[in-house]
PDB file of C-alpha atoms in Angstrom:
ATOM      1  CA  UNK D   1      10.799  -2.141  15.272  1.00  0.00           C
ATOM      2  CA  UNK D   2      11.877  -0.045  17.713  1.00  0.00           C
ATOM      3  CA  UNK D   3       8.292   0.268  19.862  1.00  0.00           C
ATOM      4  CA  UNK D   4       8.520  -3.507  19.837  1.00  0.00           C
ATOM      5  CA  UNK D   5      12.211  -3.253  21.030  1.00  0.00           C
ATOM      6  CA  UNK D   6      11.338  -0.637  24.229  1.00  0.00           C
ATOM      7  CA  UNK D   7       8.637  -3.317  24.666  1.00  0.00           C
ATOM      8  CA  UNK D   8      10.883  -6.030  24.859  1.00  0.00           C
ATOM      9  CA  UNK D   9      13.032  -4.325  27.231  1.00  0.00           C
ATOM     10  CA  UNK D  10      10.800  -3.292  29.738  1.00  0.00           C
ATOM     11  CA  UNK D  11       9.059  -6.605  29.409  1.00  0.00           C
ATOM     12  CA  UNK D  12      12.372  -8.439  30.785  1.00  0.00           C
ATOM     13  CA  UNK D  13      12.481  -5.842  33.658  1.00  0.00           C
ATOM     14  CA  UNK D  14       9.719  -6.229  34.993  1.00  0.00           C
ATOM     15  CA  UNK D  15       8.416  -9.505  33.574  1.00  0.00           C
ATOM     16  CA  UNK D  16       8.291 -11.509  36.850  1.00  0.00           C
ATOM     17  CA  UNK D  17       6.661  -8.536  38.690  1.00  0.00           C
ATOM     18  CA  UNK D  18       2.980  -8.515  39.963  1.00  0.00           C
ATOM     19  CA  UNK D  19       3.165  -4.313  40.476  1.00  0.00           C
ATOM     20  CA  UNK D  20       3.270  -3.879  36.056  1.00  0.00           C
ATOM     21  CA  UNK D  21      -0.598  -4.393  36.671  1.00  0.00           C
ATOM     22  CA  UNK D  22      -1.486  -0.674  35.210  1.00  0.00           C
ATOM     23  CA  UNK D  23      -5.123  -1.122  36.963  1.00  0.00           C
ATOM     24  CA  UNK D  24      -5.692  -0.818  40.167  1.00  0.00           C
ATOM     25  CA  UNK D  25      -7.910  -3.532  41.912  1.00  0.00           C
ATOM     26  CA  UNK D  26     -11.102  -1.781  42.024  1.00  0.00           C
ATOM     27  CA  UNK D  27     -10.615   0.338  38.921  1.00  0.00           C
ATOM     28  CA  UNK D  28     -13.157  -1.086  36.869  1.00  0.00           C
ATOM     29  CA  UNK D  29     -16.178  -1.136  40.042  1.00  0.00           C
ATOM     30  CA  UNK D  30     -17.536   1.947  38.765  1.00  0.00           C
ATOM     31  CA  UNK D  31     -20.878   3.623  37.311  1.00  0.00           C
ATOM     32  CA  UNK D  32     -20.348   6.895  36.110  1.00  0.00           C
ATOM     33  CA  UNK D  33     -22.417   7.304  32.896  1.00  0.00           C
ATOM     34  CA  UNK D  34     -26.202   7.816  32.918  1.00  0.00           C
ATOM     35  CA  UNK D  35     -28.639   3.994  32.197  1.00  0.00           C
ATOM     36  CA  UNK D  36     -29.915   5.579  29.299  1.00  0.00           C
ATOM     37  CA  UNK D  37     -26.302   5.944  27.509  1.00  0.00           C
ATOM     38  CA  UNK D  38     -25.856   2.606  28.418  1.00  0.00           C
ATOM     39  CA  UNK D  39     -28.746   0.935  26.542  1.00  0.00           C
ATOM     40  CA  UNK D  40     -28.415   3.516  23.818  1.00  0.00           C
ATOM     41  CA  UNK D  41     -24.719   1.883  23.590  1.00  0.00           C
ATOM     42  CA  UNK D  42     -25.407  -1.972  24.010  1.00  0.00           C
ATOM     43  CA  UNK D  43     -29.179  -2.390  22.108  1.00  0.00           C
ATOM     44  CA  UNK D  44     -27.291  -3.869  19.392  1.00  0.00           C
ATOM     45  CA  UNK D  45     -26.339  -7.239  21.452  1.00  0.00           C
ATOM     46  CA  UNK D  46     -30.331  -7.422  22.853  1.00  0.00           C
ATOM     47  CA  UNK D  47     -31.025  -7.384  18.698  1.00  0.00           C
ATOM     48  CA  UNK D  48     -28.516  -9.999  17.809  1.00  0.00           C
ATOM     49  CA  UNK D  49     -29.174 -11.989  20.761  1.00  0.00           C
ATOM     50  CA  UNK D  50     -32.898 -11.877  20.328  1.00  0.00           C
ATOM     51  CA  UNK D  51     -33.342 -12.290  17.133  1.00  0.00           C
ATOM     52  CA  UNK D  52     -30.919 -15.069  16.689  1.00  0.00           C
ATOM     53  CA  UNK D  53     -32.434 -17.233  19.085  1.00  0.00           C
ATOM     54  CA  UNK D  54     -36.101 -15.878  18.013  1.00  0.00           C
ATOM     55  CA  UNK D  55     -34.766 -17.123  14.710  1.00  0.00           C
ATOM     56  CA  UNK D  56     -33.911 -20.586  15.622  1.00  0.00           C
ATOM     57  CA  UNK D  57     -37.011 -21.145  18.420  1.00  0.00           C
ATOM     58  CA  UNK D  58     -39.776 -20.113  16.117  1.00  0.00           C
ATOM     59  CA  UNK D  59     -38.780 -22.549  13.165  1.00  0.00           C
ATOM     60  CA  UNK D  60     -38.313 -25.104  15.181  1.00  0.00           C
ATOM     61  CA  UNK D  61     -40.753 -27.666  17.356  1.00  0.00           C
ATOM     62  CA  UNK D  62     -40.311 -27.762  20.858  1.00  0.00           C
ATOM     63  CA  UNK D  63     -40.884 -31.180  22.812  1.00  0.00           C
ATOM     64  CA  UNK D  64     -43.967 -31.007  24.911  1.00  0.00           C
ATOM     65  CA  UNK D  65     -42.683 -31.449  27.973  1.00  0.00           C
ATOM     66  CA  UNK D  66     -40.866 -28.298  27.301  1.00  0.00           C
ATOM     67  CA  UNK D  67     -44.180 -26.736  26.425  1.00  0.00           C
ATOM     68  CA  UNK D  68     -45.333 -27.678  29.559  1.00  0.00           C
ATOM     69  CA  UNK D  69     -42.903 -26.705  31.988  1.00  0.00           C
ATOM     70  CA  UNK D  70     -42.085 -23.572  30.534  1.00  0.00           C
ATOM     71  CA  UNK D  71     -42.397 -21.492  33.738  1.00  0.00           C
ATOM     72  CA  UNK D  72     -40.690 -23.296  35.683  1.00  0.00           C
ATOM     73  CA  UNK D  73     -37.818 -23.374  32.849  1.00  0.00           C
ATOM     74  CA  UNK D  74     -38.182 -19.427  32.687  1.00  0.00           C
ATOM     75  CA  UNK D  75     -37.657 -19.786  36.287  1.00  0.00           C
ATOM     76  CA  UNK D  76     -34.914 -21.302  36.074  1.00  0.00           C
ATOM     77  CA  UNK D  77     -33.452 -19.462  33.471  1.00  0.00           C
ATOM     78  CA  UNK D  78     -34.047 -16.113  35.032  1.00  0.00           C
ATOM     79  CA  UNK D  79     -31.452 -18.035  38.295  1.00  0.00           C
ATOM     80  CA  UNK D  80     -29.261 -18.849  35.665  1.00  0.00           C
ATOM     81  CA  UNK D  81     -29.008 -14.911  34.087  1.00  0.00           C
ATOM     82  CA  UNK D  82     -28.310 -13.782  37.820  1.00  0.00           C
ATOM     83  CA  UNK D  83     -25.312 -16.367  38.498  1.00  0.00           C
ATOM     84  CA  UNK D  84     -24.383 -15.586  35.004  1.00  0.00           C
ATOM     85  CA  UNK D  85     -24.035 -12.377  35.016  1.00  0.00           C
ATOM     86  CA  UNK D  86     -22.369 -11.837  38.668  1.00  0.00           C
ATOM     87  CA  UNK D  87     -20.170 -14.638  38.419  1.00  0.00           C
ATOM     88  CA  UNK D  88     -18.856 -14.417  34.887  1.00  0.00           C
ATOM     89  CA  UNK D  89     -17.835 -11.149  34.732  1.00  0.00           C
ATOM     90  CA  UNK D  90     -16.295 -10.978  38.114  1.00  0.00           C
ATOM     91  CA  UNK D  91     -14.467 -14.190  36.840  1.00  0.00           C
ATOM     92  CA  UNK D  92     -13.799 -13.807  33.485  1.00  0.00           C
ATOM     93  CA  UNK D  93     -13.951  -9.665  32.843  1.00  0.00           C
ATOM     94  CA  UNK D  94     -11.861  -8.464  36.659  1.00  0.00           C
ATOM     95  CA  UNK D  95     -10.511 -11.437  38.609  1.00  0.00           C
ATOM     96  CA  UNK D  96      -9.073 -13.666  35.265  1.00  0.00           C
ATOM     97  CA  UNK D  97      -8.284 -10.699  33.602  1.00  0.00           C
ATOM     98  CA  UNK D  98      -5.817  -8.682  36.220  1.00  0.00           C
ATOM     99  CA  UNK D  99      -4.553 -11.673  37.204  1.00  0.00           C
ATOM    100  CA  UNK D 100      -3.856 -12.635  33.935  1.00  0.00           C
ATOM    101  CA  UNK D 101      -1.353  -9.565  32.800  1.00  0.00           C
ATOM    102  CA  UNK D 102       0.861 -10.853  35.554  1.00  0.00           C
ATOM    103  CA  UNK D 103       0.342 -14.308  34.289  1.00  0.00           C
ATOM    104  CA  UNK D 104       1.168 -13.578  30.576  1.00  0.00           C
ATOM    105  CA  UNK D 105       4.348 -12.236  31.381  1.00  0.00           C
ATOM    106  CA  UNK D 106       5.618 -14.602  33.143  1.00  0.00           C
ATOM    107  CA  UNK D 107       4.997 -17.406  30.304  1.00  0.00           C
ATOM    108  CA  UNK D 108       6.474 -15.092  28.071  1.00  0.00           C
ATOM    109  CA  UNK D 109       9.367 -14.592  30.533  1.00  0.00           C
ATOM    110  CA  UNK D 110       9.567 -18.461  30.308  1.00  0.00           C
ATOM    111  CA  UNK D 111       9.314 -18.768  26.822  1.00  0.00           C
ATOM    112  CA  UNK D 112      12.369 -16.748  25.874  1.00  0.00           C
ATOM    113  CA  UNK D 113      11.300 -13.320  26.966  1.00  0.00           C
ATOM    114  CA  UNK D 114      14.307 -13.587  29.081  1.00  0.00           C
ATOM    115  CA  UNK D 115      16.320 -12.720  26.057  1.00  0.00           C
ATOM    116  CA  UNK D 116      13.666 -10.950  24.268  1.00  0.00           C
ATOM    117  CA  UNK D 117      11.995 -12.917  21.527  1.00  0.00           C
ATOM    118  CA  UNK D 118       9.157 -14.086  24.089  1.00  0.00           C
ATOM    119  CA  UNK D 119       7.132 -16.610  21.971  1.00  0.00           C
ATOM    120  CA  UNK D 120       3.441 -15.601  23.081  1.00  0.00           C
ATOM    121  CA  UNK D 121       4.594 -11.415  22.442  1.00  0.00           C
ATOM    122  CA  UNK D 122       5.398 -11.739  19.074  1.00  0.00           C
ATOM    123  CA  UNK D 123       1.990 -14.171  18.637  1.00  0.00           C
ATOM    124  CA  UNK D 124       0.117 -11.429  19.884  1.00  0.00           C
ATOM    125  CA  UNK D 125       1.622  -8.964  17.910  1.00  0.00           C
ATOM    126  CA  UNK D 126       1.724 -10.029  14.482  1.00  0.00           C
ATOM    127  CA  UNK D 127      -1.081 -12.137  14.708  1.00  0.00           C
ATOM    128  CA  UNK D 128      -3.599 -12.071  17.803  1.00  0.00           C
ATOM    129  CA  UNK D 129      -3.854  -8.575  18.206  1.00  0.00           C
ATOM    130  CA  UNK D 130      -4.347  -7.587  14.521  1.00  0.00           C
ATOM    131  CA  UNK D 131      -7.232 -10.348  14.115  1.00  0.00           C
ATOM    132  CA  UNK D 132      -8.749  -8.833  17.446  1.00  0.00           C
ATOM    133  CA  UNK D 133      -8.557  -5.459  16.355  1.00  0.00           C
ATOM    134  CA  UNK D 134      -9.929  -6.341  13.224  1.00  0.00           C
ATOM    135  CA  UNK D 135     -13.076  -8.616  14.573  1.00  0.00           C
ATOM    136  CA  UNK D 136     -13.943  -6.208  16.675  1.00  0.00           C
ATOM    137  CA  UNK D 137     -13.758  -3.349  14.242  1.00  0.00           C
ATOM    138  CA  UNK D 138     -11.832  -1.072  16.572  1.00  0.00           C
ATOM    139  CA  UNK D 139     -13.799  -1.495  19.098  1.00  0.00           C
ATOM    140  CA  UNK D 140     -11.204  -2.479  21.964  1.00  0.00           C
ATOM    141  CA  UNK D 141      -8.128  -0.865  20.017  1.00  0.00           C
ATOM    142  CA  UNK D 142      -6.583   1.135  23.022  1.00  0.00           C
ATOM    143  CA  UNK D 143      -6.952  -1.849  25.160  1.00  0.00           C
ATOM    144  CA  UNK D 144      -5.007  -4.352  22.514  1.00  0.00           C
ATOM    145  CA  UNK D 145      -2.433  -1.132  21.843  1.00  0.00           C
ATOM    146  CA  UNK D 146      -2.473  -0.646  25.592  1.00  0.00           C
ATOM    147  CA  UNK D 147       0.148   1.881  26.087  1.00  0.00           C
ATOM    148  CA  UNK D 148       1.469   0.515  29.431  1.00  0.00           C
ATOM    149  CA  UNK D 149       2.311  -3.027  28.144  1.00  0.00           C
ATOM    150  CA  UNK D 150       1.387  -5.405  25.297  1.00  0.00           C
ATOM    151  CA  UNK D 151       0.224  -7.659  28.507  1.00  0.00           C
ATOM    152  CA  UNK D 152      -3.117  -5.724  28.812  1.00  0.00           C
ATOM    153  CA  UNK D 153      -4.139  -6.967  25.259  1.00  0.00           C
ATOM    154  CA  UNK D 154      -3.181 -10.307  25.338  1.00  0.00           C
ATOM    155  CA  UNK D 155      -4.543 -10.622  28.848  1.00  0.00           C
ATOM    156  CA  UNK D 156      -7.749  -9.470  27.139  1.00  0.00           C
ATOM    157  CA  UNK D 157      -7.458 -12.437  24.554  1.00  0.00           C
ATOM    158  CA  UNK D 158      -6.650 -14.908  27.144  1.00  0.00           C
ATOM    159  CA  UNK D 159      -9.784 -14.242  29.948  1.00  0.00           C
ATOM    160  CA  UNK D 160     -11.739 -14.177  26.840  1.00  0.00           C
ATOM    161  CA  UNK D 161     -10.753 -17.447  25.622  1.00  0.00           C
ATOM    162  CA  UNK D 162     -11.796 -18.593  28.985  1.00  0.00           C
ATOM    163  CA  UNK D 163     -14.878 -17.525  28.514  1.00  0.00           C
ATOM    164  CA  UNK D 164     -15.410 -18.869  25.315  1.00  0.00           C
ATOM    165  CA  UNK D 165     -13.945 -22.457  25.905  1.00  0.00           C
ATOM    166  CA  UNK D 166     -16.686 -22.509  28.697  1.00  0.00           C
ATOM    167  CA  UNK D 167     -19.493 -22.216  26.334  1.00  0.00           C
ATOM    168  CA  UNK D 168     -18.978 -25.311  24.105  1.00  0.00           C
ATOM    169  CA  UNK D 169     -21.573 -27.195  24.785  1.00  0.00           C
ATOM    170  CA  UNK D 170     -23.430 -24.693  22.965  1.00  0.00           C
ATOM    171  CA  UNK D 171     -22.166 -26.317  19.369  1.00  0.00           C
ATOM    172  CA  UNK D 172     -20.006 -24.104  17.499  1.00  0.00           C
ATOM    173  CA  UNK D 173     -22.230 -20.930  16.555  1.00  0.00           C
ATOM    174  CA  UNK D 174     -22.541 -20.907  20.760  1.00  0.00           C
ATOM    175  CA  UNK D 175     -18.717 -20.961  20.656  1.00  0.00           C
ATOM    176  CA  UNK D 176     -18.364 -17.981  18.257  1.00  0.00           C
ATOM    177  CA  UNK D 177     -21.160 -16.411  19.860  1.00  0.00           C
ATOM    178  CA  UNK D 178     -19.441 -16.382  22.996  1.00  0.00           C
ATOM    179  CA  UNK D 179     -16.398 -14.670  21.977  1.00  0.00           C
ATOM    180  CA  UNK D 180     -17.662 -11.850  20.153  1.00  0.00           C
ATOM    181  CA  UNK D 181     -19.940 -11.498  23.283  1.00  0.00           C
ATOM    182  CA  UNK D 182     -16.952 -11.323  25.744  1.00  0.00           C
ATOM    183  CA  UNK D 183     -15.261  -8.870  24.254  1.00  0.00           C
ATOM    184  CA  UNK D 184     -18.206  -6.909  23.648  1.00  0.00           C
ATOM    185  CA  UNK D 185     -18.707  -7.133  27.748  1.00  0.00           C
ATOM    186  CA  UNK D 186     -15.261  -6.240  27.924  1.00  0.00           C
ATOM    187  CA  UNK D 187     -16.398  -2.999  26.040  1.00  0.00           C
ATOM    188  CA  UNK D 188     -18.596  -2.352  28.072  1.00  0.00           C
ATOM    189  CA  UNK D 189     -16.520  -2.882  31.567  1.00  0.00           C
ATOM    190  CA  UNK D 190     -13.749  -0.370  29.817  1.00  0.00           C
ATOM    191  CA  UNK D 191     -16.387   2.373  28.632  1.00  0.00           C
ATOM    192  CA  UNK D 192     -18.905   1.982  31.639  1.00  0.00           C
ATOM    193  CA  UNK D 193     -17.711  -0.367  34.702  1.00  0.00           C
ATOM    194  CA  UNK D 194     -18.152  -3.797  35.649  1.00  0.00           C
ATOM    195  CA  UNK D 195     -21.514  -2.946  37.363  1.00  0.00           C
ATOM    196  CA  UNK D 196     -22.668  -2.390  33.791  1.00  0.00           C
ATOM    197  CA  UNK D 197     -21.467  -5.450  32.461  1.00  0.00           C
ATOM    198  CA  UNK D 198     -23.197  -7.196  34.822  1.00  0.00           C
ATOM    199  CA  UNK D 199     -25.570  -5.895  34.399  1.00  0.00           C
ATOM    200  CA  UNK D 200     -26.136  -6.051  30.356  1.00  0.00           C
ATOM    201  CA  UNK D 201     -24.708  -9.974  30.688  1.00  0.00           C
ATOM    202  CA  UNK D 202     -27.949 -10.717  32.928  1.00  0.00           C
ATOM    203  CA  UNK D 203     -30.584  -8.768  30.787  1.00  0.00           C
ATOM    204  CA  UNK D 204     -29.623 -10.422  28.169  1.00  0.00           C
ATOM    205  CA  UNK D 205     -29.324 -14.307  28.696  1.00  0.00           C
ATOM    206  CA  UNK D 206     -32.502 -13.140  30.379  1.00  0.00           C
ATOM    207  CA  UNK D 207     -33.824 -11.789  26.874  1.00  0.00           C
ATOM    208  CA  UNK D 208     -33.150 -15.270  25.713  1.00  0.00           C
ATOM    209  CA  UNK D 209     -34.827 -17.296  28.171  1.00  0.00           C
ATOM    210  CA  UNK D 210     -37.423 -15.110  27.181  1.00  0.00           C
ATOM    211  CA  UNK D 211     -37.896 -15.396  23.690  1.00  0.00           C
ATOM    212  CA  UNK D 212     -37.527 -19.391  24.452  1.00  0.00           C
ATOM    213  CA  UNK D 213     -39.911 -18.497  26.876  1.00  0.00           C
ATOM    214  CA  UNK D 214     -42.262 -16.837  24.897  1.00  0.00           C
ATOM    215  CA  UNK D 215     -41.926 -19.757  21.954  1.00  0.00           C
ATOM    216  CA  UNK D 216     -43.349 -22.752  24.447  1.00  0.00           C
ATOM    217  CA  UNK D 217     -46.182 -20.839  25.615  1.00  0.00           C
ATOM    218  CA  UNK D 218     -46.896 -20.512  21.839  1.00  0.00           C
ATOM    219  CA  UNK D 219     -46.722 -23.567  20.982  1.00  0.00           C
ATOM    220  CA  UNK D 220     -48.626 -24.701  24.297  1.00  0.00           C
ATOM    221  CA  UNK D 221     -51.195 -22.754  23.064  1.00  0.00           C
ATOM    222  CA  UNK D 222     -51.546 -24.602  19.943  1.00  0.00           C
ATOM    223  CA  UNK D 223     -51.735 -27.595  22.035  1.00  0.00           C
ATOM    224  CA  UNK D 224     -48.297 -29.217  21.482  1.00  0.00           C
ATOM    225  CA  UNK D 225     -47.999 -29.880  25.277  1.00  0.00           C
TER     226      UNK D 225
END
């Protein structure tokens, strides 16, 4: 107990600071590892992604008018990758997520972290943090065992959340999908830079607009337009 204890002690310190951030602003706007590492590193999302929705497109009918229009959907799906990928992880993997230690804190300041049994802490560390460590299989442990502050993890958890909440209209396998996604982009801002997650978040809702893409010109062909 006594990690948790020096944990608790600093936490009422400096709880109510913004200066505990142990980033600094532009920290993560980097690109110092070569492309090719990169893809070598992150093919496994194009596979899942892709084949999922290759999966679910090619066993299904579309409607024709979907047939039809399909470049002007691709069209606008390829817009929709771009604002995707720029905006959410700006949002969701830098802005939400610095912002967001701070933030923690302070509810945990509120929610008797001002005498040391702060409610959300002890959430995170007997339950949210193991369950994160473990779907991620490890993947994002020095971030959730962040030595600096227990914030850092739980910050993590929370932008993420964010990020998954804003994909349920995509039914509940798009709400999943979303979370294991975010934290995988969050792998790839720690390992890489935000540039990089970016950059994979826009290739690949692009890879799906292109397999549903690729599915109405099929079927278009086939004359089911």
């Amino acid at each position: 107990f006594s990690p948790l204890r020096r944990d608790h002690d600093r936490a009422r310190q400096v709880a109510l600071s913004p200066n505990t951030i142990p980033f600094g602003a532009f920290q993560f706007w980097r690109w110092d590892r070569p492309v090719s590492e990169l893809f070598a590193a992150t093919w496994p999302i194009f596979a899942w992604g892709g084949g999922i929705t290759a999966l679910f497109a090619f066993t299904s009918r579309n409607k024709r008018e979907v047939n039809r229009d399909a470049e002007q959907i691709m069209l606008g799906g390829a817009i929709i990758s771009v604002w995707a990928g720029v905006v959410e992880e700006i949002c969701f993997r830098w802005l939400i997520f610095l912002s967001s230690i701070f933030w923690v804190k302070v509810v945990n300041f509120l929610l008797l972290g001002f005498i040391g049994l702060g409610i959300p802490e002890h959430l995170f560390y007997w339950i949210f943090r193991p369950l994160a460590d473990l779907a991620t299989l490890g993947g994002l442990h020095s971030m959730l065992h962040h030595p600096a502050t227990w914030a850092v993890g739980a910050a993590m958890l929370s932008a993420n959340a964010f990020f998954r909440d804003g994909h349920k209209y995509q039914g509940p396998l798009g709400w999943i999908n979303s979370w294991f996604c975010g934290m995988f982009f969050f792998w790839i801002m720690f390992s890489f830079g935000l540039p990089a997650a970016i950059l994979i978040h826009f290739l690949y809702d692009l890879l799906i607009f292109g397999v549903r893409y690729l599915d109405a010109t099929i079927e278009r062909a086939q004359g089911n337009a």
